[in-house]
mmCIF file with all atom_site columns, C-alpha atoms in Angstrom:
data_model
loop_
_atom_site.group_PDB
_atom_site.id
_atom_site.type_symbol
_atom_site.label_atom_id
_atom_site.label_alt_id
_atom_site.label_comp_id
_atom_site.label_asym_id
_atom_site.label_entity_id
_atom_site.label_seq_id
_atom_site.pdbx_PDB_ins_code
_atom_site.Cartn_x
_atom_site.Cartn_y
_atom_site.Cartn_z
_atom_site.occupancy
_atom_site.B_iso_or_equiv
_atom_site.pdbx_formal_charge
_atom_site.auth_seq_id
_atom_site.auth_comp_id
_atom_site.auth_asym_id
_atom_site.auth_atom_id
_atom_site.pdbx_PDB_model_num
ATOM 1   C CA . GLN A 1 1   ? 0.000   0.000  0.000   1.00 96.00 ? 28  GLN A CA 1
ATOM 2   C CA . VAL A 1 2   ? 0.995   3.627  -0.450  1.00 97.00 ? 29  VAL A CA 1
ATOM 3   C CA . GLN A 1 3   ? 2.959   5.066  2.436   1.00 98.00 ? 30  GLN A CA 1
ATOM 4   C CA . LEU A 1 4   ? 5.029   8.164  3.058   1.00 98.00 ? 31  LEU A CA 1
ATOM 5   C CA . LYS A 1 5   ? 7.119   8.746  6.160   1.00 98.00 ? 32  LYS A CA 1
ATOM 6   C CA . GLU A 1 6   ? 9.006   11.859 7.161   1.00 98.00 ? 33  GLU A CA 1
ATOM 7   C CA . SER A 1 7   ? 12.145  11.756 9.267   1.00 97.00 ? 34  SER A CA 1
ATOM 8   C CA . GLY A 1 8   ? 14.564  14.302 10.598  1.00 96.00 ? 35  GLY A CA 1
ATOM 9   C CA . PRO A 1 9   ? 15.718  16.161 13.692  1.00 92.00 ? 36  PRO A CA 1
ATOM 10  C CA . GLY A 1 10  ? 13.084  17.409 16.076  1.00 91.00 ? 37  GLY A CA 1
ATOM 11  C CA . LEU A 1 11  ? 15.147  20.388 17.167  1.00 96.00 ? 38  LEU A CA 1
ATOM 12  C CA . VAL A 1 12  ? 17.119  22.815 15.053  1.00 97.00 ? 39  VAL A CA 1
ATOM 13  C CA . GLN A 1 13  ? 18.981  25.892 16.223  1.00 97.00 ? 40  GLN A CA 1
ATOM 14  C CA . PRO A 1 14  ? 18.156  29.306 14.771  1.00 96.00 ? 41  PRO A CA 1
ATOM 15  C CA . SER A 1 15  ? 20.130  30.182 11.629  1.00 97.00 ? 42  SER A CA 1
ATOM 16  C CA . GLN A 1 16  ? 20.907  26.506 11.022  1.00 97.00 ? 43  GLN A CA 1
ATOM 17  C CA . THR A 1 17  ? 19.753  24.243 8.185   1.00 97.00 ? 44  THR A CA 1
ATOM 18  C CA . LEU A 1 18  ? 16.833  21.835 8.372   1.00 98.00 ? 45  LEU A CA 1
ATOM 19  C CA . SER A 1 19  ? 17.223  18.494 6.597   1.00 98.00 ? 46  SER A CA 1
ATOM 20  C CA . LEU A 1 20  ? 14.222  16.199 6.261   1.00 98.00 ? 47  LEU A CA 1
ATOM 21  C CA . THR A 1 21  ? 13.724  12.925 4.430   1.00 98.00 ? 48  THR A CA 1
ATOM 22  C CA . CYS A 1 22  ? 10.494  11.531 3.016   1.00 98.00 ? 49  CYS A CA 1
ATOM 23  C CA . THR A 1 23  ? 10.680  7.790  2.418   1.00 98.00 ? 50  THR A CA 1
ATOM 24  C CA . VAL A 1 24  ? 7.925   6.428  0.201   1.00 98.00 ? 51  VAL A CA 1
ATOM 25  C CA . SER A 1 25  ? 6.626   2.951  -0.558  1.00 98.00 ? 52  SER A CA 1
ATOM 26  C CA . GLY A 1 26  ? 3.870   1.524  -2.703  1.00 97.00 ? 53  GLY A CA 1
ATOM 27  C CA . PHE A 1 27  ? 4.554   3.856  -5.628  1.00 97.00 ? 54  PHE A CA 1
ATOM 28  C CA . SER A 1 28  ? 7.416   5.093  -7.746  1.00 97.00 ? 55  SER A CA 1
ATOM 29  C CA . LEU A 1 29  ? 8.984   8.549  -7.545  1.00 97.00 ? 56  LEU A CA 1
ATOM 30  C CA . THR A 1 30  ? 9.404   8.400  -11.319 1.00 96.00 ? 57  THR A CA 1
ATOM 31  C CA . SER A 1 31  ? 5.631   8.146  -11.763 1.00 96.00 ? 58  SER A CA 1
ATOM 32  C CA . TYR A 1 32  ? 4.249   10.494 -9.096  1.00 97.00 ? 59  TYR A CA 1
ATOM 33  C CA . ASN A 1 33  ? 5.046   13.941 -7.760  1.00 97.00 ? 60  ASN A CA 1
ATOM 34  C CA . VAL A 1 34  ? 5.850   14.492 -4.088  1.00 98.00 ? 61  VAL A CA 1
ATOM 35  C CA . HIS A 1 35  ? 5.150   17.743 -2.282  1.00 98.00 ? 62  HIS A CA 1
ATOM 36  C CA . TRP A 1 36  ? 6.143   19.207 1.059   1.00 98.00 ? 63  TRP A CA 1
ATOM 37  C CA . VAL A 1 37  ? 3.570   21.029 3.207   1.00 98.00 ? 64  VAL A CA 1
ATOM 38  C CA . ARG A 1 38  ? 4.115   22.543 6.645   1.00 98.00 ? 65  ARG A CA 1
ATOM 39  C CA . GLN A 1 39  ? 1.910   23.679 9.488   1.00 98.00 ? 66  GLN A CA 1
ATOM 40  C CA . PRO A 1 40  ? 2.907   25.981 12.362  1.00 98.00 ? 67  PRO A CA 1
ATOM 41  C CA . PRO A 1 41  ? 1.409   24.995 15.722  1.00 97.00 ? 68  PRO A CA 1
ATOM 42  C CA . GLY A 1 42  ? -2.265  25.908 15.839  1.00 95.00 ? 69  GLY A CA 1
ATOM 43  C CA . LYS A 1 43  ? -2.197  27.422 12.345  1.00 97.00 ? 70  LYS A CA 1
ATOM 44  C CA . GLY A 1 44  ? -3.053  26.471 8.776   1.00 97.00 ? 71  GLY A CA 1
ATOM 45  C CA . LEU A 1 45  ? -1.322  24.556 6.021   1.00 98.00 ? 72  LEU A CA 1
ATOM 46  C CA . GLU A 1 46  ? 1.367   26.060 3.799   1.00 98.00 ? 73  GLU A CA 1
ATOM 47  C CA . TRP A 1 47  ? 2.539   24.519 0.543   1.00 98.00 ? 74  TRP A CA 1
ATOM 48  C CA . MET A 1 48  ? 6.334   24.550 0.381   1.00 98.00 ? 75  MET A CA 1
ATOM 49  C CA . GLY A 1 49  ? 7.479   22.848 -2.792  1.00 97.00 ? 76  GLY A CA 1
ATOM 50  C CA . ARG A 1 50  ? 7.281   19.957 -5.207  1.00 97.00 ? 77  ARG A CA 1
ATOM 51  C CA . MET A 1 51  ? 9.535   17.254 -6.632  1.00 97.00 ? 78  MET A CA 1
ATOM 52  C CA . ARG A 1 52  ? 8.094   16.264 -9.976  1.00 97.00 ? 79  ARG A CA 1
ATOM 53  C CA . TYR A 1 53  ? 8.219   12.686 -11.315 1.00 96.00 ? 80  TYR A CA 1
ATOM 54  C CA . ASN A 1 54  ? 10.805  13.790 -13.892 1.00 96.00 ? 81  ASN A CA 1
ATOM 55  C CA . GLY A 1 55  ? 13.077  15.474 -11.359 1.00 96.00 ? 82  GLY A CA 1
ATOM 56  C CA . ASP A 1 56  ? 11.885  19.065 -11.878 1.00 96.00 ? 83  ASP A CA 1
ATOM 57  C CA . THR A 1 57  ? 11.202  21.147 -8.800  1.00 97.00 ? 84  THR A CA 1
ATOM 58  C CA . SER A 1 58  ? 8.854   24.021 -7.898  1.00 96.00 ? 85  SER A CA 1
ATOM 59  C CA . TYR A 1 59  ? 9.010   26.191 -4.806  1.00 97.00 ? 86  TYR A CA 1
ATOM 60  C CA . ASN A 1 60  ? 6.810   28.561 -2.831  1.00 97.00 ? 87  ASN A CA 1
ATOM 61  C CA . SER A 1 61  ? 8.065   31.995 -3.810  1.00 96.00 ? 88  SER A CA 1
ATOM 62  C CA . ALA A 1 62  ? 8.182   33.029 -0.144  1.00 96.00 ? 89  ALA A CA 1
ATOM 63  C CA . LEU A 1 63  ? 10.618  30.204 0.644   1.00 97.00 ? 90  LEU A CA 1
ATOM 64  C CA . LYS A 1 64  ? 12.460  29.824 -2.637  1.00 96.00 ? 91  LYS A CA 1
ATOM 65  C CA . SER A 1 65  ? 15.672  31.533 -1.545  1.00 96.00 ? 92  SER A CA 1
ATOM 66  C CA . ARG A 1 66  ? 16.057  29.165 1.431   1.00 97.00 ? 93  ARG A CA 1
ATOM 67  C CA . LEU A 1 67  ? 14.563  25.909 0.156   1.00 98.00 ? 94  LEU A CA 1
ATOM 68  C CA . SER A 1 68  ? 15.911  22.986 -1.840  1.00 98.00 ? 95  SER A CA 1
ATOM 69  C CA . ILE A 1 69  ? 14.181  19.706 -2.701  1.00 98.00 ? 96  ILE A CA 1
ATOM 70  C CA . SER A 1 70  ? 16.011  16.731 -4.155  1.00 98.00 ? 97  SER A CA 1
ATOM 71  C CA . ARG A 1 71  ? 15.581  12.975 -4.401  1.00 98.00 ? 98  ARG A CA 1
ATOM 72  C CA . ASP A 1 72  ? 17.223  9.582  -4.606  1.00 98.00 ? 99  ASP A CA 1
ATOM 73  C CA . THR A 1 73  ? 14.978  7.346  -6.675  1.00 97.00 ? 100 THR A CA 1
ATOM 74  C CA . SER A 1 74  ? 17.044  4.240  -5.869  1.00 97.00 ? 101 SER A CA 1
ATOM 75  C CA . LYS A 1 75  ? 16.193  4.712  -2.200  1.00 98.00 ? 102 LYS A CA 1
ATOM 76  C CA . ASN A 1 76  ? 12.628  5.959  -2.774  1.00 98.00 ? 103 ASN A CA 1
ATOM 77  C CA . GLN A 1 77  ? 13.470  9.132  -0.876  1.00 98.00 ? 104 GLN A CA 1
ATOM 78  C CA . VAL A 1 78  ? 12.746  12.823 -1.323  1.00 98.00 ? 105 VAL A CA 1
ATOM 79  C CA . PHE A 1 79  ? 14.775  15.354 0.628   1.00 98.00 ? 106 PHE A CA 1
ATOM 80  C CA . LEU A 1 80  ? 13.986  18.839 1.904   1.00 98.00 ? 107 LEU A CA 1
ATOM 81  C CA . LYS A 1 81  ? 16.686  21.267 2.933   1.00 98.00 ? 108 LYS A CA 1
ATOM 82  C CA . MET A 1 82  ? 15.897  24.727 4.216   1.00 98.00 ? 109 MET A CA 1
ATOM 83  C CA . ASN A 1 83  ? 18.533  27.114 5.518   1.00 97.00 ? 110 ASN A CA 1
ATOM 84  C CA . SER A 1 84  ? 18.558  30.153 7.792   1.00 97.00 ? 111 SER A CA 1
ATOM 85  C CA . LEU A 1 85  ? 15.869  28.744 10.036  1.00 97.00 ? 112 LEU A CA 1
ATOM 86  C CA . GLN A 1 86  ? 13.998  31.063 12.378  1.00 97.00 ? 113 GLN A CA 1
ATOM 87  C CA . THR A 1 87  ? 11.535  30.447 15.177  1.00 97.00 ? 114 THR A CA 1
ATOM 88  C CA . ASP A 1 88  ? 8.572   30.941 12.853  1.00 96.00 ? 115 ASP A CA 1
ATOM 89  C CA . ASP A 1 89  ? 9.749   27.868 10.888  1.00 98.00 ? 116 ASP A CA 1
ATOM 90  C CA . THR A 1 90  ? 8.662   25.777 13.859  1.00 98.00 ? 117 THR A CA 1
ATOM 91  C CA . GLY A 1 91  ? 5.892   23.379 12.959  1.00 98.00 ? 118 GLY A CA 1
ATOM 92  C CA . THR A 1 92  ? 4.911   20.021 11.554  1.00 98.00 ? 119 THR A CA 1
ATOM 93  C CA . TYR A 1 93  ? 6.339   19.170 8.149   1.00 98.00 ? 120 TYR A CA 1
ATOM 94  C CA . TYR A 1 94  ? 4.472   16.754 5.881   1.00 98.00 ? 121 TYR A CA 1
ATOM 95  C CA . CYS A 1 95  ? 5.308   15.063 2.610   1.00 98.00 ? 122 CYS A CA 1
ATOM 96  C CA . THR A 1 96  ? 2.405   14.128 0.408   1.00 98.00 ? 123 THR A CA 1
ATOM 97  C CA . ARG A 1 97  ? 1.777   12.478 -2.945  1.00 98.00 ? 124 ARG A CA 1
ATOM 98  C CA . GLY A 1 98  ? 0.412   14.460 -5.863  1.00 95.00 ? 125 GLY A CA 1
ATOM 99  C CA . MET A 1 99  ? -2.407  12.883 -7.820  1.00 91.00 ? 126 MET A CA 1
ATOM 100 C CA . GLY A 1 100 ? -4.121  13.747 -11.085 1.00 86.00 ? 127 GLY A CA 1
ATOM 101 C CA . ALA A 1 101 ? -3.029  16.126 -13.814 1.00 84.00 ? 128 ALA A CA 1
ATOM 102 C CA . ARG A 1 102 ? -2.408  19.051 -11.484 1.00 90.00 ? 129 ARG A CA 1
ATOM 103 C CA . ASP A 1 103 ? -1.697  17.412 -8.111  1.00 92.00 ? 130 ASP A CA 1
ATOM 104 C CA . TYR A 1 104 ? -4.240  17.135 -5.423  1.00 95.00 ? 131 TYR A CA 1
ATOM 105 C CA . PHE A 1 105 ? -2.844  15.275 -2.420  1.00 97.00 ? 132 PHE A CA 1
ATOM 106 C CA . ASP A 1 106 ? -4.243  11.818 -1.803  1.00 96.00 ? 133 ASP A CA 1
ATOM 107 C CA . TYR A 1 107 ? -1.740  10.288 0.622   1.00 97.00 ? 134 TYR A CA 1
ATOM 108 C CA . TRP A 1 108 ? 0.120   12.073 3.397   1.00 98.00 ? 135 TRP A CA 1
ATOM 109 C CA . GLY A 1 109 ? 2.903   11.135 5.749   1.00 98.00 ? 136 GLY A CA 1
ATOM 110 C CA . GLN A 1 110 ? 2.293   11.296 9.485   1.00 98.00 ? 137 GLN A CA 1
ATOM 111 C CA . GLY A 1 111 ? 4.328   14.481 9.710   1.00 98.00 ? 138 GLY A CA 1
ATOM 112 C CA . VAL A 1 112 ? 7.433   15.375 11.667  1.00 98.00 ? 139 VAL A CA 1
ATOM 113 C CA . MET A 1 113 ? 7.468   18.110 14.294  1.00 98.00 ? 140 MET A CA 1
ATOM 114 C CA . VAL A 1 114 ? 10.383  20.511 13.999  1.00 98.00 ? 141 VAL A CA 1
ATOM 115 C CA . THR A 1 115 ? 11.170  23.047 16.714  1.00 98.00 ? 142 THR A CA 1
ATOM 116 C CA . VAL A 1 116 ? 13.526  25.915 15.995  1.00 97.00 ? 143 VAL A CA 1
ATOM 117 C CA . SER A 1 117 ? 15.064  26.975 19.278  1.00 95.00 ? 144 SER A CA 1
ATOM 118 C CA . SER A 1 118 ? 18.386  27.571 20.915  1.00 92.00 ? 145 SER A CA 1
ATOM 119 C CA . ILE B 2 1   ? -4.453  32.371 -5.988  1.00 93.00 ? 19  ILE B CA 1
ATOM 120 C CA . GLN B 2 2   ? -5.587  33.178 -2.448  1.00 96.00 ? 20  GLN B CA 1
ATOM 121 C CA . LEU B 2 3   ? -8.385  31.216 -0.801  1.00 98.00 ? 21  LEU B CA 1
ATOM 122 C CA . THR B 2 4   ? -10.697 32.660 1.853   1.00 98.00 ? 22  THR B CA 1
ATOM 123 C CA . GLN B 2 5   ? -12.732 30.239 3.951   1.00 98.00 ? 23  GLN B CA 1
ATOM 124 C CA . SER B 2 6   ? -15.821 31.197 5.904   1.00 95.00 ? 24  SER B CA 1
ATOM 125 C CA . PRO B 2 7   ? -16.706 31.028 8.625   1.00 96.00 ? 25  PRO B CA 1
ATOM 126 C CA . SER B 2 8   ? -13.446 30.466 10.469  1.00 97.00 ? 26  SER B CA 1
ATOM 127 C CA . LEU B 2 9   ? -15.381 28.831 13.314  1.00 98.00 ? 27  LEU B CA 1
ATOM 128 C CA . LEU B 2 10  ? -18.687 27.023 12.999  1.00 97.00 ? 28  LEU B CA 1
ATOM 129 C CA . SER B 2 11  ? -20.728 25.629 15.888  1.00 97.00 ? 29  SER B CA 1
ATOM 130 C CA . ALA B 2 12  ? -23.226 22.938 14.984  1.00 97.00 ? 30  ALA B CA 1
ATOM 131 C CA . SER B 2 13  ? -25.165 20.060 16.496  1.00 96.00 ? 31  SER B CA 1
ATOM 132 C CA . VAL B 2 14  ? -25.141 16.384 15.598  1.00 96.00 ? 32  VAL B CA 1
ATOM 133 C CA . GLY B 2 15  ? -27.615 15.869 12.760  1.00 97.00 ? 33  GLY B CA 1
ATOM 134 C CA . ASP B 2 16  ? -27.305 19.407 11.402  1.00 97.00 ? 34  ASP B CA 1
ATOM 135 C CA . ARG B 2 17  ? -26.726 20.151 7.739   1.00 98.00 ? 35  ARG B CA 1
ATOM 136 C CA . VAL B 2 18  ? -23.465 22.083 7.585   1.00 98.00 ? 36  VAL B CA 1
ATOM 137 C CA . THR B 2 19  ? -22.126 24.260 4.776   1.00 98.00 ? 37  THR B CA 1
ATOM 138 C CA . LEU B 2 20  ? -18.556 25.534 4.556   1.00 98.00 ? 38  LEU B CA 1
ATOM 139 C CA . SER B 2 21  ? -17.485 28.118 2.009   1.00 98.00 ? 39  SER B CA 1
ATOM 140 C CA . CYS B 2 22  ? -14.284 28.773 0.099   1.00 98.00 ? 40  CYS B CA 1
ATOM 141 C CA . LYS B 2 23  ? -13.714 31.734 -2.197  1.00 98.00 ? 41  LYS B CA 1
ATOM 142 C CA . GLY B 2 24  ? -10.778 32.161 -4.529  1.00 98.00 ? 42  GLY B CA 1
ATOM 143 C CA . SER B 2 25  ? -9.150  35.414 -5.589  1.00 97.00 ? 43  SER B CA 1
ATOM 144 C CA . GLN B 2 26  ? -9.250  34.132 -9.176  1.00 97.00 ? 44  GLN B CA 1
ATOM 145 C CA . ASN B 2 27  ? -11.068 31.490 -11.204 1.00 97.00 ? 45  ASN B CA 1
ATOM 146 C CA . ILE B 2 28  ? -10.113 28.033 -9.882  1.00 97.00 ? 46  ILE B CA 1
ATOM 147 C CA . ASN B 2 29  ? -11.590 26.104 -12.842 1.00 97.00 ? 47  ASN B CA 1
ATOM 148 C CA . ASN B 2 30  ? -12.963 23.456 -10.467 1.00 97.00 ? 48  ASN B CA 1
ATOM 149 C CA . TYR B 2 31  ? -9.474  22.356 -9.366  1.00 97.00 ? 49  TYR B CA 1
ATOM 150 C CA . LEU B 2 32  ? -10.599 22.560 -5.759  1.00 98.00 ? 50  LEU B CA 1
ATOM 151 C CA . ALA B 2 33  ? -10.213 19.925 -3.051  1.00 98.00 ? 51  ALA B CA 1
ATOM 152 C CA . TRP B 2 34  ? -11.312 19.664 0.565   1.00 98.00 ? 52  TRP B CA 1
ATOM 153 C CA . TYR B 2 35  ? -9.352  18.200 3.461   1.00 98.00 ? 53  TYR B CA 1
ATOM 154 C CA . GLN B 2 36  ? -10.362 17.249 6.977   1.00 98.00 ? 54  GLN B CA 1
ATOM 155 C CA . GLN B 2 37  ? -7.812  17.502 9.753   1.00 98.00 ? 55  GLN B CA 1
ATOM 156 C CA . LYS B 2 38  ? -8.325  16.227 13.268  1.00 97.00 ? 56  LYS B CA 1
ATOM 157 C CA . LEU B 2 39  ? -6.084  17.266 16.120  1.00 95.00 ? 57  LEU B CA 1
ATOM 158 C CA . GLY B 2 40  ? -2.672  15.625 15.916  1.00 95.00 ? 58  GLY B CA 1
ATOM 159 C CA . GLU B 2 41  ? -3.347  13.978 12.570  1.00 97.00 ? 59  GLU B CA 1
ATOM 160 C CA . ALA B 2 42  ? -2.361  14.585 8.971   1.00 98.00 ? 60  ALA B CA 1
ATOM 161 C CA . PRO B 2 43  ? -4.975  16.101 6.655   1.00 98.00 ? 61  PRO B CA 1
ATOM 162 C CA . LYS B 2 44  ? -7.329  13.639 4.999   1.00 98.00 ? 62  LYS B CA 1
ATOM 163 C CA . LEU B 2 45  ? -8.643  14.073 1.450   1.00 98.00 ? 63  LEU B CA 1
ATOM 164 C CA . LEU B 2 46  ? -12.430 14.255 1.280   1.00 98.00 ? 64  LEU B CA 1
ATOM 165 C CA . ILE B 2 47  ? -13.281 15.772 -2.106  1.00 98.00 ? 65  ILE B CA 1
ATOM 166 C CA . TYR B 2 48  ? -11.242 16.530 -5.231  1.00 97.00 ? 66  TYR B CA 1
ATOM 167 C CA . LYS B 2 49  ? -12.075 18.323 -8.499  1.00 97.00 ? 67  LYS B CA 1
ATOM 168 C CA . THR B 2 50  ? -14.887 20.213 -6.732  1.00 98.00 ? 68  THR B CA 1
ATOM 169 C CA . ASN B 2 51  ? -17.316 17.310 -6.295  1.00 98.00 ? 69  ASN B CA 1
ATOM 170 C CA . SER B 2 52  ? -15.516 13.949 -6.620  1.00 98.00 ? 70  SER B CA 1
ATOM 171 C CA . LEU B 2 53  ? -15.741 11.937 -3.413  1.00 98.00 ? 71  LEU B CA 1
ATOM 172 C CA . GLN B 2 54  ? -12.487 10.257 -2.421  1.00 97.00 ? 72  GLN B CA 1
ATOM 173 C CA . THR B 2 55  ? -12.715 6.483  -1.974  1.00 97.00 ? 73  THR B CA 1
ATOM 174 C CA . GLY B 2 56  ? -13.864 5.521  1.491   1.00 97.00 ? 74  GLY B CA 1
ATOM 175 C CA . ILE B 2 57  ? -15.335 8.915  2.399   1.00 98.00 ? 75  ILE B CA 1
ATOM 176 C CA . PRO B 2 58  ? -18.971 8.805  3.597   1.00 97.00 ? 76  PRO B CA 1
ATOM 177 C CA . SER B 2 59  ? -21.589 10.057 1.171   1.00 98.00 ? 77  SER B CA 1
ATOM 178 C CA . ARG B 2 60  ? -22.814 12.672 3.663   1.00 98.00 ? 78  ARG B CA 1
ATOM 179 C CA . PHE B 2 61  ? -19.870 14.771 2.405   1.00 98.00 ? 79  PHE B CA 1
ATOM 180 C CA . SER B 2 62  ? -20.387 16.573 -0.898  1.00 98.00 ? 80  SER B CA 1
ATOM 181 C CA . GLY B 2 63  ? -18.808 19.437 -2.781  1.00 98.00 ? 81  GLY B CA 1
ATOM 182 C CA . SER B 2 64  ? -20.046 21.959 -5.274  1.00 98.00 ? 82  SER B CA 1
ATOM 183 C CA . GLY B 2 65  ? -19.135 25.217 -6.902  1.00 98.00 ? 83  GLY B CA 1
ATOM 184 C CA . SER B 2 66  ? -17.575 26.843 -9.904  1.00 98.00 ? 84  SER B CA 1
ATOM 185 C CA . GLY B 2 67  ? -15.453 29.823 -10.852 1.00 97.00 ? 85  GLY B CA 1
ATOM 186 C CA . THR B 2 68  ? -14.279 31.388 -7.622  1.00 98.00 ? 86  THR B CA 1
ATOM 187 C CA . ASP B 2 69  ? -16.901 30.054 -5.177  1.00 98.00 ? 87  ASP B CA 1
ATOM 188 C CA . TYR B 2 70  ? -16.988 26.558 -3.710  1.00 98.00 ? 88  TYR B CA 1
ATOM 189 C CA . THR B 2 71  ? -18.843 24.762 -0.936  1.00 98.00 ? 89  THR B CA 1
ATOM 190 C CA . LEU B 2 72  ? -18.403 21.667 1.200   1.00 98.00 ? 90  LEU B CA 1
ATOM 191 C CA . THR B 2 73  ? -21.641 20.290 2.622   1.00 98.00 ? 91  THR B CA 1
ATOM 192 C CA . ILE B 2 74  ? -22.115 17.715 5.357   1.00 98.00 ? 92  ILE B CA 1
ATOM 193 C CA . SER B 2 75  ? -25.699 16.542 5.020   1.00 98.00 ? 93  SER B CA 1
ATOM 194 C CA . SER B 2 76  ? -26.072 15.286 8.589   1.00 97.00 ? 94  SER B CA 1
ATOM 195 C CA . LEU B 2 77  ? -23.300 16.052 11.039  1.00 97.00 ? 95  LEU B CA 1
ATOM 196 C CA . HIS B 2 78  ? -21.783 13.128 12.950  1.00 97.00 ? 96  HIS B CA 1
ATOM 197 C CA . SER B 2 79  ? -19.730 13.624 16.104  1.00 95.00 ? 97  SER B CA 1
ATOM 198 C CA . GLU B 2 80  ? -16.648 12.245 14.339  1.00 96.00 ? 98  GLU B CA 1
ATOM 199 C CA . ASP B 2 81  ? -16.872 15.084 11.797  1.00 97.00 ? 99  ASP B CA 1
ATOM 200 C CA . LEU B 2 82  ? -15.666 17.616 14.348  1.00 95.00 ? 100 LEU B CA 1
ATOM 201 C CA . ALA B 2 83  ? -12.398 18.812 12.874  1.00 97.00 ? 101 ALA B CA 1
ATOM 202 C CA . THR B 2 84  ? -10.830 21.629 10.902  1.00 98.00 ? 102 THR B CA 1
ATOM 203 C CA . TYR B 2 85  ? -11.596 21.708 7.185   1.00 98.00 ? 103 TYR B CA 1
ATOM 204 C CA . TYR B 2 86  ? -9.301  23.200 4.554   1.00 98.00 ? 104 TYR B CA 1
ATOM 205 C CA . CYS B 2 87  ? -10.010 23.970 0.943   1.00 98.00 ? 105 CYS B CA 1
ATOM 206 C CA . TYR B 2 88  ? -7.113  23.696 -1.490  1.00 97.00 ? 106 TYR B CA 1
ATOM 207 C CA . GLN B 2 89  ? -6.696  24.906 -5.063  1.00 97.00 ? 107 GLN B CA 1
ATOM 208 C CA . TYR B 2 90  ? -4.430  23.337 -7.644  1.00 97.00 ? 108 TYR B CA 1
ATOM 209 C CA . ASN B 2 91  ? -5.441  25.276 -10.723 1.00 96.00 ? 109 ASN B CA 1
ATOM 210 C CA . ASN B 2 92  ? -2.598  27.783 -10.566 1.00 94.00 ? 110 ASN B CA 1
ATOM 211 C CA . GLY B 2 93  ? 0.108   26.725 -8.175  1.00 94.00 ? 111 GLY B CA 1
ATOM 212 C CA . TRP B 2 94  ? -0.962  25.106 -4.929  1.00 96.00 ? 112 TRP B CA 1
ATOM 213 C CA . THR B 2 95  ? -2.542  26.986 -2.024  1.00 97.00 ? 113 THR B CA 1
ATOM 214 C CA . PHE B 2 96  ? -4.688  26.225 1.005   1.00 98.00 ? 114 PHE B CA 1
ATOM 215 C CA . GLY B 2 97  ? -7.437  28.235 2.594   1.00 98.00 ? 115 GLY B CA 1
ATOM 216 C CA . GLY B 2 98  ? -7.140  29.327 6.195   1.00 98.00 ? 116 GLY B CA 1
ATOM 217 C CA . GLY B 2 99  ? -9.468  26.630 7.492   1.00 98.00 ? 117 GLY B CA 1
ATOM 218 C CA . THR B 2 100 ? -12.873 26.331 9.143   1.00 98.00 ? 118 THR B CA 1
ATOM 219 C CA . LYS B 2 101 ? -12.978 24.779 12.581  1.00 98.00 ? 119 LYS B CA 1
ATOM 220 C CA . LEU B 2 102 ? -16.154 22.806 13.144  1.00 97.00 ? 120 LEU B CA 1
ATOM 221 C CA . GLU B 2 103 ? -17.149 22.421 16.791  1.00 96.00 ? 121 GLU B CA 1
ATOM 222 C CA . LEU B 2 104 ? -20.090 21.091 18.740  1.00 89.00 ? 122 LEU B CA 1
ATOM 223 C CA . LYS B 2 105 ? -22.732 23.612 19.721  1.00 87.00 ? 123 LYS B CA 1
#
């Protein structure tokens, strides 16, 4: 069955770089797009970026200067790296699978909570 | 495209018919989905392409709309429906609405 699972450090210091991994199973990264979405505590959802099935990437313009998404298809993994972290980057980070011609999200990972604090 | 959901908080009773609204800043061309999120859980897809019910979702959930205005309707509220609901557009980029929290009256 389709599964996505995020992993990474729970605590990151301000100004440092966040590195997260999304490990997928039940589908191929060369057939489906994978997106990253985050959610600050008690707030709404924010789309961050996309890894397309062909390796192309798209980013939220508000995060573009700090964000990088890559993948390793042999390991079924998609990576998120975001630098210059601040306290307002604290939240739960999700990876999710894009479905259909324009990507609605049908399967989500459980999410990983990231706290930015010294 | 920006999405505005209303109301931000809705109080309702079990058995009520509930309607949630989502308005886009531009034409969404029906590329509108709805998600349900319960506390501590990942969002769950309910409806995609305005009115297509995701597999396994109860038929009391339905979606409608066109252009810039869309609606999620719960025909008869169940206690397990208490959650926050987000609309999401994928016509031009990918953006979420601010959410409507559905609570018990």
